[in-house]
């Protein structure tokens, strides 16, 4: 019984606690509210998912369209033309020559009696170079003088005879024919005397050629004879030059200028000359004349450059490099060869117009420098010329400038 009472007591306490818990709990809601709220939440979440899906798809489609359009536009690189220099220096090979250069031949036959100068001797105008022994000429001169004396004696006799015949003719002591014969003989003897005198003068001048003199101031560059050598007159075979003389106080340099520069090579231009034996020096010269004609074999223009050589340090026959600064005949621009388009319409380049479109313009090239060419017409100098234009590029096509390596590097 006690146990039962104990159980009842315990049961009573539990009932009281349960009652208090029920009082603290909120009143129960009606049954249909929970399902509706859950469905609304599900619908809301579903709408959000659908909206984000549609938005992402639209963004992806738009980005794809933009990328497709961008890929359809050609990416090109551009460069601006470089203005050509107003004067261009070209280096050409040249040969130094004496301003005056002459071989010395004998004008009479004989044997060399004595020479007075050798190679390297600086001589003055009229200086004695050599003497020739001419026995044959001397004998011919003596004979010519004897012939002159005979002719003069005959002339005097003819003069006396004709004078007498003229006096006798006045008294009819001689016929007219005899007087005319005497007068004709007198004129003939007179002509013979003149001929003999000219022959003596010729041989005297020939004898004067026994002594050979320098024709101008210069230096003896060759001596091709010696004492006792047989001397033949003239400059043809079998004659041989005795000396060679050159004037070196002023020098000539002959240069062959390529045809491309021929128009700019005009008299009055300054030239700088360099030689290997003078590595740190430049000698000044002046272009004085041109051949005024292109050599058909070499397609070059022969020009002459003169320079002073008062000390004689530059020698004739030496090789020299000639630096010529030639003015450009017209304003020109330089472009790389990879900007040119060879079309049936002619040579063209593609330029960027308004920053978005390519335009093809015809150009005319001048000189070809290998990696670059000279454009003499067609450009103003402020164009953006497309580098490596594709062969399929047409005028008016939309293009875009490719970002440079430096620009793309900045983003990283």
PDB file of N, CA and C in Angstrom, residues 184-239:
ATOM      1  N   UNK A 184     112.105  83.181-165.001  1.00  0.00           N
ATOM      2  CA  UNK A 184     111.579  81.957-164.377  1.00  0.00           C
ATOM      3  C   UNK A 184     112.642  81.208-163.602  1.00  0.00           C
ATOM      4  N   UNK A 185     113.851  81.150-164.171  1.00  0.00           N
ATOM      5  CA  UNK A 185     114.943  80.486-163.466  1.00  0.00           C
ATOM      6  C   UNK A 185     115.270  81.205-162.158  1.00  0.00           C
ATOM      7  N   UNK A 186     115.158  82.515-162.182  1.00  0.00           N
ATOM      8  CA  UNK A 186     115.409  83.296-160.958  1.00  0.00           C
ATOM      9  C   UNK A 186     114.389  82.947-159.856  1.00  0.00           C
ATOM     10  N   UNK A 187     113.125  82.835-160.224  1.00  0.00           N
ATOM     11  CA  UNK A 187     112.085  82.496-159.221  1.00  0.00           C
ATOM     12  C   UNK A 187     112.287  81.075-158.683  1.00  0.00           C
ATOM     13  N   UNK A 188     112.703  80.169-159.576  1.00  0.00           N
ATOM     14  CA  UNK A 188     112.938  78.786-159.131  1.00  0.00           C
ATOM     15  C   UNK A 188     114.094  78.716-158.155  1.00  0.00           C
ATOM     16  N   UNK A 189     115.182  79.432-158.466  1.00  0.00           N
ATOM     17  CA  UNK A 189     116.332  79.445-157.560  1.00  0.00           C
ATOM     18  C   UNK A 189     115.967  80.072-156.213  1.00  0.00           C
ATOM     19  N   UNK A 190     115.090  81.062-156.254  1.00  0.00           N
ATOM     20  CA  UNK A 190     114.647  81.696-155.006  1.00  0.00           C
ATOM     21  C   UNK A 190     113.880  80.703-154.118  1.00  0.00           C
ATOM     22  N   UNK A 191     113.012  79.890-154.726  1.00  0.00           N
ATOM     23  CA  UNK A 191     112.250  78.887-153.965  1.00  0.00           C
ATOM     24  C   UNK A 191     113.175  77.813-153.403  1.00  0.00           C
ATOM     25  N   UNK A 192     114.228  77.444-154.202  1.00  0.00           N
ATOM     26  CA  UNK A 192     115.177  76.433-153.711  1.00  0.00           C
ATOM     27  C   UNK A 192     115.925  76.954-152.490  1.00  0.00           C
ATOM     28  N   UNK A 193     116.258  78.225-152.475  1.00  0.00           N
ATOM     29  CA  UNK A 193     116.943  78.804-151.318  1.00  0.00           C
ATOM     30  C   UNK A 193     116.041  78.749-150.080  1.00  0.00           C
ATOM     31  N   UNK A 194     114.767  79.101-150.235  1.00  0.00           N
ATOM     32  CA  UNK A 194     113.839  79.057-149.090  1.00  0.00           C
ATOM     33  C   UNK A 194     113.697  77.633-148.565  1.00  0.00           C
ATOM     34  N   UNK A 195     113.609  76.655-149.472  1.00  0.00           N
ATOM     35  CA  UNK A 195     113.506  75.253-149.045  1.00  0.00           C
ATOM     36  C   UNK A 195     114.745  74.814-148.272  1.00  0.00           C
ATOM     37  N   UNK A 196     115.891  75.205-148.749  1.00  0.00           N
ATOM     38  CA  UNK A 196     117.135  74.825-148.071  1.00  0.00           C
ATOM     39  C   UNK A 196     117.227  75.467-146.698  1.00  0.00           C
ATOM     40  N   UNK A 197     116.782  76.714-146.614  1.00  0.00           N
ATOM     41  CA  UNK A 197     116.809  77.386-145.300  1.00  0.00           C
ATOM     42  C   UNK A 197     115.894  76.670-144.304  1.00  0.00           C
ATOM     43  N   UNK A 198     114.670  76.283-144.745  1.00  0.00           N
ATOM     44  CA  UNK A 198     113.752  75.573-143.856  1.00  0.00           C
ATOM     45  C   UNK A 198     114.311  74.209-143.432  1.00  0.00           C
ATOM     46  N   UNK A 199     115.024  73.562-144.334  1.00  0.00           N
ATOM     47  CA  UNK A 199     115.626  72.270-143.996  1.00  0.00           C
ATOM     48  C   UNK A 199     116.719  72.438-142.941  1.00  0.00           C
ATOM     49  N   UNK A 200     117.521  73.509-143.082  1.00  0.00           N
ATOM     50  CA  UNK A 200     118.547  73.779-142.075  1.00  0.00           C
ATOM     51  C   UNK A 200     117.899  74.087-140.725  1.00  0.00           C
ATOM     52  N   UNK A 201     116.817  74.880-140.756  1.00  0.00           N
ATOM     53  CA  UNK A 201     116.133  75.218-139.505  1.00  0.00           C
ATOM     54  C   UNK A 201     115.550  73.978-138.838  1.00  0.00           C
ATOM     55  N   UNK A 202     114.987  73.070-139.662  1.00  0.00           N
ATOM     56  CA  UNK A 202     114.426  71.828-139.116  1.00  0.00           C
ATOM     57  C   UNK A 202     115.501  70.999-138.428  1.00  0.00           C
ATOM     58  N   UNK A 203     116.631  70.859-139.065  1.00  0.00           N
ATOM     59  CA  UNK A 203     117.702  70.052-138.483  1.00  0.00           C
ATOM     60  C   UNK A 203     118.316  70.724-137.255  1.00  0.00           C
ATOM     61  N   UNK A 204     118.359  72.059-137.270  1.00  0.00           N
ATOM     62  CA  UNK A 204     118.855  72.753-136.075  1.00  0.00           C
ATOM     63  C   UNK A 204     117.926  72.515-134.877  1.00  0.00           C
ATOM     64  N   UNK A 205     116.606  72.570-135.138  1.00  0.00           N
ATOM     65  CA  UNK A 205     115.667  72.283-134.055  1.00  0.00           C
ATOM     66  C   UNK A 205     115.782  70.829-133.620  1.00  0.00           C
ATOM     67  N   UNK A 206     115.967  69.934-134.577  1.00  0.00           N
ATOM     68  CA  UNK A 206     116.131  68.523-134.241  1.00  0.00           C
ATOM     69  C   UNK A 206     117.395  68.321-133.408  1.00  0.00           C
ATOM     70  N   UNK A 207     118.430  69.077-133.748  1.00  0.00           N
ATOM     71  CA  UNK A 207     119.653  68.983-132.972  1.00  0.00           C
ATOM     72  C   UNK A 207     119.457  69.513-131.552  1.00  0.00           C
ATOM     73  N   UNK A 208     118.552  70.511-131.418  1.00  0.00           N
ATOM     74  CA  UNK A 208     118.293  71.060-130.081  1.00  0.00           C
ATOM     75  C   UNK A 208     117.623  70.034-129.166  1.00  0.00           C
ATOM     76  N   UNK A 209     116.997  69.020-129.757  1.00  0.00           N
ATOM     77  CA  UNK A 209     116.361  67.975-128.954  1.00  0.00           C
ATOM     78  C   UNK A 209     117.382  67.027-128.338  1.00  0.00           C
ATOM     79  N   UNK A 210     118.666  67.281-128.610  1.00  0.00           N
ATOM     80  CA  UNK A 210     119.685  66.503-127.911  1.00  0.00           C
ATOM     81  C   UNK A 210     119.597  66.719-126.397  1.00  0.00           C
ATOM     82  N   UNK A 211     119.074  67.819-126.000  1.00  0.00           N
ATOM     83  CA  UNK A 211     118.937  68.127-124.575  1.00  0.00           C
ATOM     84  C   UNK A 211     117.455  68.072-124.215  1.00  0.00           C
ATOM     85  N   UNK A 212     117.137  67.233-123.237  1.00  0.00           N
ATOM     86  CA  UNK A 212     115.743  67.004-122.832  1.00  0.00           C
ATOM     87  C   UNK A 212     115.480  67.791-121.551  1.00  0.00           C
ATOM     88  N   UNK A 213     114.387  68.577-121.560  1.00  0.00           N
ATOM     89  CA  UNK A 213     114.067  69.442-120.416  1.00  0.00           C
ATOM     90  C   UNK A 213     112.704  69.045-119.827  1.00  0.00           C
ATOM     91  N   UNK A 214     112.522  69.383-118.560  1.00  0.00           N
ATOM     92  CA  UNK A 214     111.250  69.100-117.878  1.00  0.00           C
ATOM     93  C   UNK A 214     110.171  70.046-118.402  1.00  0.00           C
ATOM     94  N   UNK A 215     108.994  69.514-118.793  1.00  0.00           N
ATOM     95  CA  UNK A 215     107.943  70.384-119.344  1.00  0.00           C
ATOM     96  C   UNK A 215     107.152  71.134-118.265  1.00  0.00           C
ATOM     97  N   UNK A 216     107.185  70.669-117.007  1.00  0.00           N
ATOM     98  CA  UNK A 216     106.453  71.323-115.919  1.00  0.00           C
ATOM     99  C   UNK A 216     107.072  70.908-114.591  1.00  0.00           C
ATOM    100  N   UNK A 217     106.671  71.599-113.541  1.00  0.00           N
ATOM    101  CA  UNK A 217     107.147  71.244-112.198  1.00  0.00           C
ATOM    102  C   UNK A 217     106.539  69.902-111.789  1.00  0.00           C
ATOM    103  N   UNK A 218     107.391  69.035-111.263  1.00  0.00           N
ATOM    104  CA  UNK A 218     106.871  67.742-110.837  1.00  0.00           C
ATOM    105  C   UNK A 218     107.966  66.870-110.271  1.00  0.00           C
ATOM    106  N   UNK A 219     107.646  65.590-110.175  1.00  0.00           N
ATOM    107  CA  UNK A 219     108.585  64.613-109.651  1.00  0.00           C
ATOM    108  C   UNK A 219     108.778  63.517-110.685  1.00  0.00           C
ATOM    109  N   UNK A 220     110.024  63.051-110.824  1.00  0.00           N
ATOM    110  CA  UNK A 220     110.334  61.973-111.758  1.00  0.00           C
ATOM    111  C   UNK A 220     109.886  60.656-111.119  1.00  0.00           C
ATOM    112  N   UNK A 221     108.920  59.986-111.744  1.00  0.00           N
ATOM    113  CA  UNK A 221     108.405  58.735-111.190  1.00  0.00           C
ATOM    114  C   UNK A 221     108.986  57.506-111.883  1.00  0.00           C
ATOM    115  N   UNK A 222     109.681  57.694-113.006  1.00  0.00           N
ATOM    116  CA  UNK A 222     110.293  56.546-113.693  1.00  0.00           C
ATOM    117  C   UNK A 222     111.448  57.030-114.565  1.00  0.00           C
ATOM    118  N   UNK A 223     112.509  56.214-114.633  1.00  0.00           N
ATOM    119  CA  UNK A 223     113.623  56.440-115.564  1.00  0.00           C
ATOM    120  C   UNK A 223     113.869  55.116-116.279  1.00  0.00           C
ATOM    121  N   UNK A 224     113.628  55.107-117.589  1.00  0.00           N
ATOM    122  CA  UNK A 224     113.662  53.870-118.353  1.00  0.00           C
ATOM    123  C   UNK A 224     114.828  53.818-119.346  1.00  0.00           C
ATOM    124  N   UNK A 225     115.902  54.519-119.079  1.00  0.00           N
ATOM    125  CA  UNK A 225     117.053  54.513-119.974  1.00  0.00           C
ATOM    126  C   UNK A 225     118.329  54.649-119.165  1.00  0.00           C
ATOM    127  N   UNK A 226     119.461  54.486-119.846  1.00  0.00           N
ATOM    128  CA  UNK A 226     120.754  54.638-119.185  1.00  0.00           C
ATOM    129  C   UNK A 226     121.782  55.077-120.218  1.00  0.00           C
ATOM    130  N   UNK A 227     122.952  55.428-119.758  1.00  0.00           N
ATOM    131  CA  UNK A 227     124.007  55.939-120.634  1.00  0.00           C
ATOM    132  C   UNK A 227     124.376  54.889-121.679  1.00  0.00           C
ATOM    133  N   UNK A 228     124.435  55.326-122.938  1.00  0.00           N
ATOM    134  CA  UNK A 228     124.802  54.433-124.031  1.00  0.00           C
ATOM    135  C   UNK A 228     123.620  53.761-124.677  1.00  0.00           C
ATOM    136  N   UNK A 229     122.417  53.901-124.117  1.00  0.00           N
ATOM    137  CA  UNK A 229     121.242  53.244-124.695  1.00  0.00           C
ATOM    138  C   UNK A 229     120.864  53.898-126.008  1.00  0.00           C
ATOM    139  N   UNK A 230     120.419  53.083-126.970  1.00  0.00           N
ATOM    140  CA  UNK A 230     119.982  53.587-128.260  1.00  0.00           C
ATOM    141  C   UNK A 230     118.667  54.342-128.079  1.00  0.00           C
ATOM    142  N   UNK A 231     118.596  55.519-128.633  1.00  0.00           N
ATOM    143  CA  UNK A 231     117.411  56.361-128.489  1.00  0.00           C
ATOM    144  C   UNK A 231     116.725  56.474-129.842  1.00  0.00           C
ATOM    145  N   UNK A 232     115.430  56.161-129.852  1.00  0.00           N
ATOM    146  CA  UNK A 232     114.617  56.323-131.052  1.00  0.00           C
ATOM    147  C   UNK A 232     113.617  57.441-130.801  1.00  0.00           C
ATOM    148  N   UNK A 233     113.455  58.283-131.794  1.00  0.00           N
ATOM    149  CA  UNK A 233     112.561  59.432-131.620  1.00  0.00           C
ATOM    150  C   UNK A 233     111.104  59.010-131.701  1.00  0.00           C
ATOM    151  N   UNK A 234     110.244  59.845-131.111  1.00  0.00           N
ATOM    152  CA  UNK A 234     108.805  59.608-131.185  1.00  0.00           C
ATOM    153  C   UNK A 234     108.297  58.786-130.024  1.00  0.00           C
ATOM    154  N   UNK A 235     106.961  58.538-130.050  1.00  0.00           N
ATOM    155  CA  UNK A 235     106.308  57.781-128.972  1.00  0.00           C
ATOM    156  C   UNK A 235     105.782  56.437-129.447  1.00  0.00           C
ATOM    157  N   UNK A 236     106.043  56.067-130.695  1.00  0.00           N
ATOM    158  CA  UNK A 236     105.579  54.783-131.191  1.00  0.00           C
ATOM    159  C   UNK A 236     106.683  53.749-131.174  1.00  0.00           C
ATOM    160  N   UNK A 237     106.334  52.517-131.537  1.00  0.00           N
ATOM    161  CA  UNK A 237     107.323  51.434-131.579  1.00  0.00           C
ATOM    162  C   UNK A 237     108.352  51.741-132.662  1.00  0.00           C
ATOM    163  N   UNK A 238     109.632  51.476-132.434  1.00  0.00           N
ATOM    164  CA  UNK A 238     110.215  50.855-131.230  1.00  0.00           C
ATOM    165  C   UNK A 238     110.658  51.855-130.174  1.00  0.00           C
ATOM    166  N   UNK A 239     110.105  53.088-130.229  1.00  0.00           N
ATOM    167  CA  UNK A 239     110.510  54.109-129.258  1.00  0.00           C
ATOM    168  C   UNK A 239     110.076  53.712-127.850  1.00  0.00           C
TER     169      UNK A 239
END
